[in-house]
Every structure is written in structure tokens, then in C-alpha cells.
Amino acid sequence: MSTRGDKASMRDYASLQGSISAVVFGASAGGIEALSMLLAALPAELPAAVMGVLHLPRDRPSLLVEIFAPMCALPVQEAQDKEHIKPGHVYFAPADYHLLVDTGPSLALSIDEPVNFSRPSIDVLFESAADIYRERLLGIVLTGASQDGAAGLAAIHRLGGRTVVQDPASALVPLMPESARRRSPVDFVLPLEQIADLLQALKHGGAT
Amino acid sequence: MAAINYRSIDVADIELRLLVEAIYLRFHYDFRGYAAASLKRRLGTALIRFGCETLSQLQHRLLHEPAIFPALLDYLTVQVSEMFRDPSYYKALRDEVVPLLRTYPSLKVWVAGCSAGEEVYSLAVLLREEGLLDRTLIYATDINTDALRRAESGVYDLDDLANFTRNHQRSGARSSLSDHYTAAYGRAVFDKSLKKHIVFSDHSLATDSVFAEVHLVSCRNVLIYFDRALQDRALGLFSGALCRKGFLGLGSKESMRFSKHRDDFVDFVPADKIFQRKGDA
């Protein structure tokens, strides 16, 4: 299960409260299931913006907003280019575009070449977000059959942000969280239920 | 630790601004209004290619070995695109815009930021299928003259044509894409009969002005690389170039929401980001 005792984790989660302005996540194979759980767990009073990449087929419009909006207490939107990033909103990368965080902070899109065979790429989102948010960023790598996200999570760690990897043993497809964990030190390796607890702890007032 | 991080971010931002300024002063290419996030990412790739550790080192090399600039320009400007990217856009042009274009005795089309030409040939094929190409002149512009030359050659890797053909079919094609190119030695070369309706020309949306009156501007996935001010400038050029009731097509995730030129246009096919210039100037 988790690499830390539950009590220790709870205390660590509390240390995140008030110190995180943005949460970025990346998921690939198995991601719809994982995100169904995590997005449903997001508290309505979350003071951080949430941005995510889920690997998708390139040639179809994304239905992620339709899928996730009804189960999430926060507004869920497809990222629009140049949009100012608002706390308490969830933004998904559109199909076949990279999503980046730019100065502002605002959202930016690009059609630059795929990275790790992926567009959108988790690394592109994570690295650009780390550049802007620095130590106020929390990155989460979830289930997937890819190595995307590993370099991005390493960048978040390098710039002082906090990092979470889904416990590979609990992931539908462990390759992506495993690759991320191997690449750089990770603050939390947790099963989904505890990642949900951690996200709960980010809200004002924190975990109970 | 945190203090060092802050210092390093400031330095990287200073280096970026200085490099962009150096490029502008030395080579007259203006990237000062480009969106920083993508620019940084592309320059990061270029650093590896040029064996430089920092943007300052790259700036030094660039100023003292100007011959490397064209290679850098490719990193900064070239989008690898595909023909008929977003088939529904071309379908909407065909179904909604072409019937109105048909009413003009002669047509001018501007493809702004044409890069390697995929969008230009897509439009040329579409206009030919609709019987309009013979009365059309397409201006294909970009700031990268090497890319323009490649676009002008109309040569694409045959491996890419399967995807291009699939997109083309989904755009409501009235012919086979292979009717418009010759395949040889692993390459597809688009027909001269298309090219004679296309003028390839060096033009910057950042520094140049309107050069012709046109009926349709297609500028897809170029504005996402600009900051809001430069987007505004570009949209001002499009507004100025379009005739009354002319059309503007943007990329599927681009919008004019933030632009002061929004009121120059009305939505025409919102789902495919096709706008129409208002009747009065």
C-alpha cells in the first residue's frame, strides 16, 4: 500500500494545506476509472486550480468534460487558449493539443510535435506548470502504459513542488506510475483512496 | 533552496528576453510577442541541438555565428501539420462558405503562417473540387523562408499521405487525393496545376502590414503561439485584409474572445471557428 504509515501521511497532507496553488495530473490507460474516483473526491472549496492530461485518441473530440463534469463538485472545462487560470476549476487538455501553463498564470495550447508519442503530453503540462508555480505545485501521475509524466514529475520535484504517484500495485496499468517513481524522488506513493484524502486536505480548513 | 530556485527563474526569464531581443536586432525576426511557454519549450529543444547549456550561450553563438540562425528559426517556427487537419473545418468551408465564395467573379485567399504548406494544398484541392480554383489566387505566407521553399515544392513523405487521404475523405471530398499528386521514390509531389494558383511569400504577422484585399483568411493554430497583444495585431491585419462579408477561419481551439477586433466579426460556423467580417468597416 502506501509507503508511509497512514498517520504520518495525514500529518504530511496537512502540511500541504495553503501551500498549493495548482494541481496537475496525468493519466493514460485506466485513467477514466481513476479520475472518476479522484474528481468525485475534489472538495467544492478547493483553493487550487486543477489541470490534467488524459491520453486520448487524436482524431476525435474529447468527451472528458461531459464524462466528468456531472461527478465533480468543481466546474470542469476543456482548456481554452489564453484563458486565465482560476482556482477551484478543473481544466482538461483538448484532444490533439498540448496544454501548457504560461505566465499570468494562463493556459496555453500548442500543436508542437508529440512528446512520448503523445499529444497532449503529461510532461509538457508538468514542466511548464513547474516553471510557473514552482513550489506551489502538486503533480500526480496515475495509471498508464506509458512513460509520459516521469520527466515532468522530476521537473516539479526539482523546482520545489510536491509529487504524488499512484501506488503501482493499485494502478490498473502500473508502467506510468512506476516509471515516474524510478525517475526521481516522490513525496507520496499512494493508492487512489488516499490520493483522494490528500486532495481533500488541500481545502481551507484541511482534513478533519 | 527556494531562494536559488527563484533566482534561477529570474535568470532564465532574463535570458529569454535578451535572446529574443538579440534575434530581433540582428535578424529582424520578432518573437517578442510570442507566448512564452511554447517558446521556452522549443528553445529548450534547440539548446540540445546546438550543444548549449543556457540561452545566453545560444545568444552568444547566434550573434557570432549568424549562419546557424536558419536552423534555429526552424525550431522556433515550423509546425508539423497535416493536410485537412480537422476535416470538419474543411467540410464547413465546403458546405457553408464555398456557396458564398461562388458569387464572386474572382477570389483571393490568404493562408497566414503556412509553414510547410499542408493547409495551402488542402485549400487548393478543395477549391479545385468545388470548381473555384481557376478563378482563385492563394497567398501563402510565413516568416520562415526555408519553410516557404519547402511549401512551394509541395513534396510530402508518402507515409503521411495515408493520413492526409483519410482526412480528405472525411472533409466531403469530391475526388481522390491521389488525383492531385504524383507519387515517386517514397514522396508525393503536388501538381503544378495547383501551384500556379498559389503565391508563396515572406510576411510577418508581427511586423508587416496588410498587402491585399482577400475573401477568405485561413490561419489555423498560429495564434496559439502568440501572446494576446500579438494575437490582436494579427486579427487586426485579418480584419483589414478581408473584404466586407469575407471569411476568417481559425484553429479549432482558437478564439477571438480576448481581442478588441471581436466586434469586427460575427460567428459564421462557430463549431469550426469560422467567422465572417461585418458588412461595414
mmCIF file of C-alpha atoms in Angstrom, chain A:
data_model
loop_
_atom_site.group_PDB
_atom_site.id
_atom_site.type_symbol
_atom_site.label_atom_id
_atom_site.label_comp_id
_atom_site.label_asym_id
_atom_site.label_seq_id
_atom_site.Cartn_x
_atom_site.Cartn_y
_atom_site.Cartn_z
ATOM 1 C CA MET A 1 0.000 0.000 0.000
ATOM 2 C CA SER A 2 1.322 3.416 0.857
ATOM 3 C CA THR A 3 4.995 3.854 1.590
ATOM 4 C CA ARG A 4 4.193 5.772 4.745
ATOM 5 C CA GLY A 5 2.011 4.968 7.714
ATOM 6 C CA ASP A 6 -1.455 6.440 7.444
ATOM 7 C CA LYS A 7 -0.940 8.711 10.426
ATOM 8 C CA ALA A 8 2.278 10.115 9.046
ATOM 9 C CA SER A 9 0.554 10.683 5.700
ATOM 10 C CA MET A 10 -2.284 12.595 7.318
ATOM 11 C CA ARG A 11 0.195 14.872 9.012
ATOM 12 C CA ASP A 12 2.039 15.397 5.706
ATOM 13 C CA TYR A 13 -1.183 16.152 3.890
ATOM 14 C CA ALA A 14 -1.882 18.849 6.451
ATOM 15 C CA SER A 15 1.441 20.445 5.571
ATOM 16 C CA LEU A 16 0.162 20.861 2.009
ATOM 17 C CA GLN A 17 -2.790 22.929 3.070
ATOM 18 C CA GLY A 18 -2.483 26.535 1.971
ATOM 19 C CA SER A 19 0.794 25.883 0.182
ATOM 20 C CA ILE A 20 -0.540 24.548 -3.126
ATOM 21 C CA SER A 21 -1.901 26.852 -5.862
ATOM 22 C CA ALA A 22 -2.259 24.275 -8.593
ATOM 23 C CA VAL A 23 -2.614 20.542 -9.017
ATOM 24 C CA VAL A 24 -1.601 18.844 -12.258
ATOM 25 C CA PHE A 25 -2.337 15.225 -13.040
ATOM 26 C CA GLY A 26 -1.613 12.842 -15.866
ATOM 27 C CA ALA A 27 -3.288 9.562 -16.694
ATOM 28 C CA SER A 28 -3.302 7.149 -19.583
ATOM 29 C CA ALA A 29 -4.684 3.618 -19.835
ATOM 30 C CA GLY A 30 -7.130 3.076 -16.965
ATOM 31 C CA GLY A 31 -7.354 6.817 -16.438
ATOM 32 C CA ILE A 32 -11.103 7.237 -16.827
ATOM 33 C CA GLU A 33 -11.722 4.922 -13.872
ATOM 34 C CA ALA A 34 -9.015 6.510 -11.736
ATOM 35 C CA LEU A 35 -10.192 10.034 -12.476
ATOM 36 C CA SER A 36 -13.831 9.122 -11.834
ATOM 37 C CA MET A 37 -12.787 8.480 -8.287
ATOM 38 C CA LEU A 38 -10.403 11.419 -7.834
ATOM 39 C CA LEU A 39 -12.507 14.115 -9.451
ATOM 40 C CA ALA A 40 -15.534 12.991 -7.458
ATOM 41 C CA ALA A 41 -13.429 13.436 -4.323
ATOM 42 C CA LEU A 42 -12.366 17.029 -5.060
ATOM 43 C CA PRO A 43 -13.826 19.353 -2.448
ATOM 44 C CA ALA A 44 -16.006 22.214 -3.704
ATOM 45 C CA GLU A 45 -13.887 24.684 -1.710
ATOM 46 C CA LEU A 46 -10.584 23.599 -3.265
ATOM 47 C CA PRO A 47 -8.397 26.718 -3.336
ATOM 48 C CA ALA A 48 -6.165 25.346 -6.111
ATOM 49 C CA ALA A 49 -6.619 25.114 -9.877
ATOM 50 C CA VAL A 50 -6.557 21.602 -11.330
ATOM 51 C CA MET A 51 -5.171 20.814 -14.782
ATOM 52 C CA GLY A 52 -4.920 17.432 -16.348
ATOM 53 C CA VAL A 53 -3.906 15.377 -19.318
ATOM 54 C CA LEU A 54 -5.579 12.118 -20.167
ATOM 55 C CA HIS A 55 -4.162 10.393 -23.212
ATOM 56 C CA LEU A 56 -6.871 10.141 -25.835
ATOM 57 C CA PRO A 57 -7.350 9.119 -29.429
ATOM 58 C CA ARG A 58 -6.196 12.059 -31.572
ATOM 59 C CA ASP A 59 -8.904 12.143 -34.173
ATOM 60 C CA ARG A 60 -12.000 12.509 -32.036
ATOM 61 C CA PRO A 61 -13.158 15.404 -29.912
ATOM 62 C CA SER A 62 -12.654 14.804 -26.231
ATOM 63 C CA LEU A 63 -15.732 13.907 -24.173
ATOM 64 C CA LEU A 64 -13.940 14.288 -20.857
ATOM 65 C CA VAL A 65 -15.927 17.329 -19.809
ATOM 66 C CA GLU A 66 -19.200 15.522 -20.481
ATOM 67 C CA ILE A 67 -17.963 12.497 -18.561
ATOM 68 C CA PHE A 68 -16.501 14.211 -15.536
ATOM 69 C CA ALA A 69 -18.486 17.420 -15.038
ATOM 70 C CA PRO A 70 -21.525 15.645 -13.562
ATOM 71 C CA MET A 71 -19.455 13.838 -10.936
ATOM 72 C CA CYS A 72 -17.247 16.744 -9.844
ATOM 73 C CA ALA A 73 -18.128 19.467 -7.349
ATOM 74 C CA LEU A 74 -15.910 21.918 -9.246
ATOM 75 C CA PRO A 75 -16.523 23.327 -12.736
ATOM 76 C CA VAL A 76 -14.841 21.060 -15.307
ATOM 77 C CA GLN A 77 -13.815 22.636 -18.613
ATOM 78 C CA GLU A 78 -11.775 21.932 -21.675
ATOM 79 C CA ALA A 79 -8.763 24.245 -21.583
ATOM 80 C CA GLN A 80 -9.067 27.324 -23.788
ATOM 81 C CA ASP A 81 -6.003 29.043 -25.112
ATOM 82 C CA LYS A 82 -5.004 32.228 -23.185
ATOM 83 C CA GLU A 83 -7.635 31.655 -20.523
ATOM 84 C CA HIS A 84 -6.669 32.912 -17.066
ATOM 85 C CA ILE A 85 -6.358 30.006 -14.675
ATOM 86 C CA LYS A 86 -8.896 30.197 -11.874
ATOM 87 C CA PRO A 87 -8.622 28.386 -8.548
ATOM 88 C CA GLY A 88 -11.320 25.815 -7.976
ATOM 89 C CA HIS A 89 -11.613 24.975 -11.670
ATOM 90 C CA VAL A 90 -10.661 21.767 -13.430
ATOM 91 C CA TYR A 91 -9.168 22.055 -16.921
ATOM 92 C CA PHE A 92 -8.548 19.202 -19.333
ATOM 93 C CA ALA A 93 -6.190 19.302 -22.295
ATOM 94 C CA PRO A 94 -8.149 19.059 -25.567
ATOM 95 C CA ALA A 95 -7.554 16.099 -27.872
ATOM 96 C CA ASP A 96 -4.509 16.549 -30.116
ATOM 97 C CA TYR A 97 -3.180 19.712 -28.404
ATOM 98 C CA HIS A 98 -0.518 20.086 -25.770
ATOM 99 C CA LEU A 99 -1.671 22.034 -22.738
ATOM 100 C CA LEU A 100 0.851 24.368 -21.119
ATOM 101 C CA VAL A 101 0.821 26.836 -18.268
ATOM 102 C CA ASP A 102 2.043 30.254 -19.327
ATOM 103 C CA THR A 103 2.686 33.499 -17.478
ATOM 104 C CA GLY A 104 -0.401 35.001 -15.866
ATOM 105 C CA PRO A 105 -0.813 32.197 -14.961
ATOM 106 C CA SER A 106 -2.838 31.360 -18.014
ATOM 107 C CA LEU A 107 -3.479 28.330 -20.178
ATOM 108 C CA ALA A 108 -1.719 27.881 -23.497
ATOM 109 C CA LEU A 109 -2.149 25.295 -26.226
ATOM 110 C CA SER A 110 0.258 24.095 -28.865
ATOM 111 C CA ILE A 111 0.374 21.643 -31.742
ATOM 112 C CA ASP A 112 4.094 21.037 -31.345
ATOM 113 C CA GLU A 113 5.194 17.522 -32.072
ATOM 114 C CA PRO A 114 4.000 14.712 -29.815
ATOM 115 C CA VAL A 115 6.200 14.046 -26.779
ATOM 116 C CA ASN A 116 6.489 10.422 -25.636
ATOM 117 C CA PHE A 117 4.268 9.664 -28.648
ATOM 118 C CA SER A 118 1.573 11.722 -27.006
ATOM 119 C CA ARG A 119 -0.244 14.959 -27.719
ATOM 120 C CA PRO A 120 -1.352 16.093 -25.221
ATOM 121 C CA SER A 121 1.708 15.088 -23.263
ATOM 122 C CA ILE A 122 1.845 14.960 -19.480
ATOM 123 C CA ASP A 123 5.489 16.060 -19.478
ATOM 124 C CA VAL A 124 4.668 19.215 -21.446
ATOM 125 C CA LEU A 125 1.957 20.214 -18.953
ATOM 126 C CA PHE A 126 4.007 19.325 -15.872
ATOM 127 C CA GLU A 127 7.231 21.027 -16.985
ATOM 128 C CA SER A 128 5.507 24.257 -17.999
ATOM 129 C CA ALA A 129 3.408 24.260 -14.808
ATOM 130 C CA ALA A 130 6.517 23.675 -12.673
ATOM 131 C CA ASP A 131 8.160 26.620 -14.367
ATOM 132 C CA ILE A 132 5.323 28.929 -13.328
ATOM 133 C CA TYR A 133 4.108 27.541 -9.995
ATOM 134 C CA ARG A 134 7.408 26.260 -8.617
ATOM 135 C CA GLU A 135 6.981 25.059 -5.010
ATOM 136 C CA ARG A 136 3.258 25.810 -5.076
ATOM 137 C CA LEU A 137 2.542 22.935 -7.473
ATOM 138 C CA LEU A 138 1.388 19.409 -6.754
ATOM 139 C CA GLY A 139 1.863 16.818 -9.519
ATOM 140 C CA ILE A 140 0.120 13.451 -9.676
ATOM 141 C CA VAL A 141 0.988 10.583 -12.021
ATOM 142 C CA LEU A 142 -1.729 7.973 -12.338
ATOM 143 C CA THR A 143 -2.235 4.666 -14.119
ATOM 144 C CA GLY A 144 -0.939 4.235 -17.676
ATOM 145 C CA ALA A 145 1.044 2.189 -20.163
ATOM 146 C CA SER A 146 3.466 4.979 -20.984
ATOM 147 C CA GLN A 147 6.499 6.746 -19.601
ATOM 148 C CA ASP A 148 4.930 10.130 -20.103
ATOM 149 C CA GLY A 149 4.872 12.142 -16.895
ATOM 150 C CA ALA A 150 8.139 10.824 -15.459
ATOM 151 C CA ALA A 151 10.272 13.716 -16.707
ATOM 152 C CA GLY A 152 7.521 16.172 -15.828
ATOM 153 C CA LEU A 153 7.228 14.930 -12.268
ATOM 154 C CA ALA A 154 11.014 15.118 -11.946
ATOM 155 C CA ALA A 155 10.848 18.765 -13.052
ATOM 156 C CA ILE A 156 8.188 19.501 -10.429
ATOM 157 C CA HIS A 157 10.389 17.917 -7.779
ATOM 158 C CA ARG A 158 13.471 19.803 -8.984
ATOM 159 C CA LEU A 159 11.686 23.145 -8.758
ATOM 160 C CA GLY A 160 10.442 22.515 -5.240
ATOM 161 C CA GLY A 161 6.893 21.274 -5.896
ATOM 162 C CA ARG A 162 5.275 18.243 -4.309
ATOM 163 C CA THR A 163 4.873 14.936 -6.106
ATOM 164 C CA VAL A 164 2.423 12.085 -5.889
ATOM 165 C CA VAL A 165 2.452 8.783 -7.722
ATOM 166 C CA GLN A 166 -0.370 6.294 -7.708
ATOM 167 C CA ASP A 167 0.812 3.147 -5.958
ATOM 168 C CA PRO A 168 1.677 0.943 -8.955
ATOM 169 C CA ALA A 169 0.247 -2.065 -7.156
ATOM 170 C CA SER A 170 -3.137 -0.332 -7.133
ATOM 171 C CA ALA A 171 -2.928 1.027 -10.684
ATOM 172 C CA LEU A 172 -4.827 -0.648 -13.485
ATOM 173 C CA VAL A 173 -1.664 -0.286 -15.595
ATOM 174 C CA PRO A 174 1.436 0.224 -13.424
ATOM 175 C CA LEU A 175 4.046 1.251 -16.023
ATOM 176 C CA MET A 176 3.470 5.003 -15.878
ATOM 177 C CA PRO A 177 3.484 5.422 -12.086
ATOM 178 C CA GLU A 178 6.411 3.002 -11.873
ATOM 179 C CA SER A 179 8.431 4.988 -14.427
ATOM 180 C CA ALA A 180 7.723 8.218 -12.580
ATOM 181 C CA ARG A 181 8.766 6.734 -9.263
ATOM 182 C CA ARG A 182 12.010 5.399 -10.699
ATOM 183 C CA ARG A 183 12.910 8.689 -12.331
ATOM 184 C CA SER A 184 13.057 10.946 -9.280
ATOM 185 C CA PRO A 185 12.218 11.090 -5.566
ATOM 186 C CA VAL A 186 8.478 11.162 -4.923
ATOM 187 C CA ASP A 187 6.780 12.635 -1.849
ATOM 188 C CA PHE A 188 3.817 10.280 -1.767
ATOM 189 C CA VAL A 189 3.167 6.871 -3.286
ATOM 190 C CA LEU A 190 -0.484 6.227 -2.550
ATOM 191 C CA PRO A 191 -3.467 4.193 -3.645
ATOM 192 C CA LEU A 192 -6.304 6.206 -5.148
ATOM 193 C CA GLU A 193 -8.366 6.415 -1.957
ATOM 194 C CA GLN A 194 -5.501 8.110 -0.172
ATOM 195 C CA ILE A 195 -4.770 10.448 -3.073
ATOM 196 C CA ALA A 196 -8.416 11.458 -2.677
ATOM 197 C CA ASP A 197 -7.780 12.109 1.049
ATOM 198 C CA LEU A 198 -4.759 14.193 0.184
ATOM 199 C CA LEU A 199 -6.766 16.332 -2.243
ATOM 200 C CA GLN A 200 -9.431 16.790 0.452
ATOM 201 C CA ALA A 201 -6.720 18.066 2.762
ATOM 202 C CA LEU A 202 -5.897 20.902 0.362
ATOM 203 C CA LYS A 203 -9.125 22.743 1.030
ATOM 204 C CA HIS A 204 -9.360 25.596 3.504
ATOM 205 C CA GLY A 205 -9.638 24.086 6.922
ATOM 206 C CA GLY A 206 -7.841 20.996 5.665
ATOM 207 C CA ALA A 207 -8.571 17.391 6.513
ATOM 208 C CA THR A 208 -10.588 16.651 9.583
#
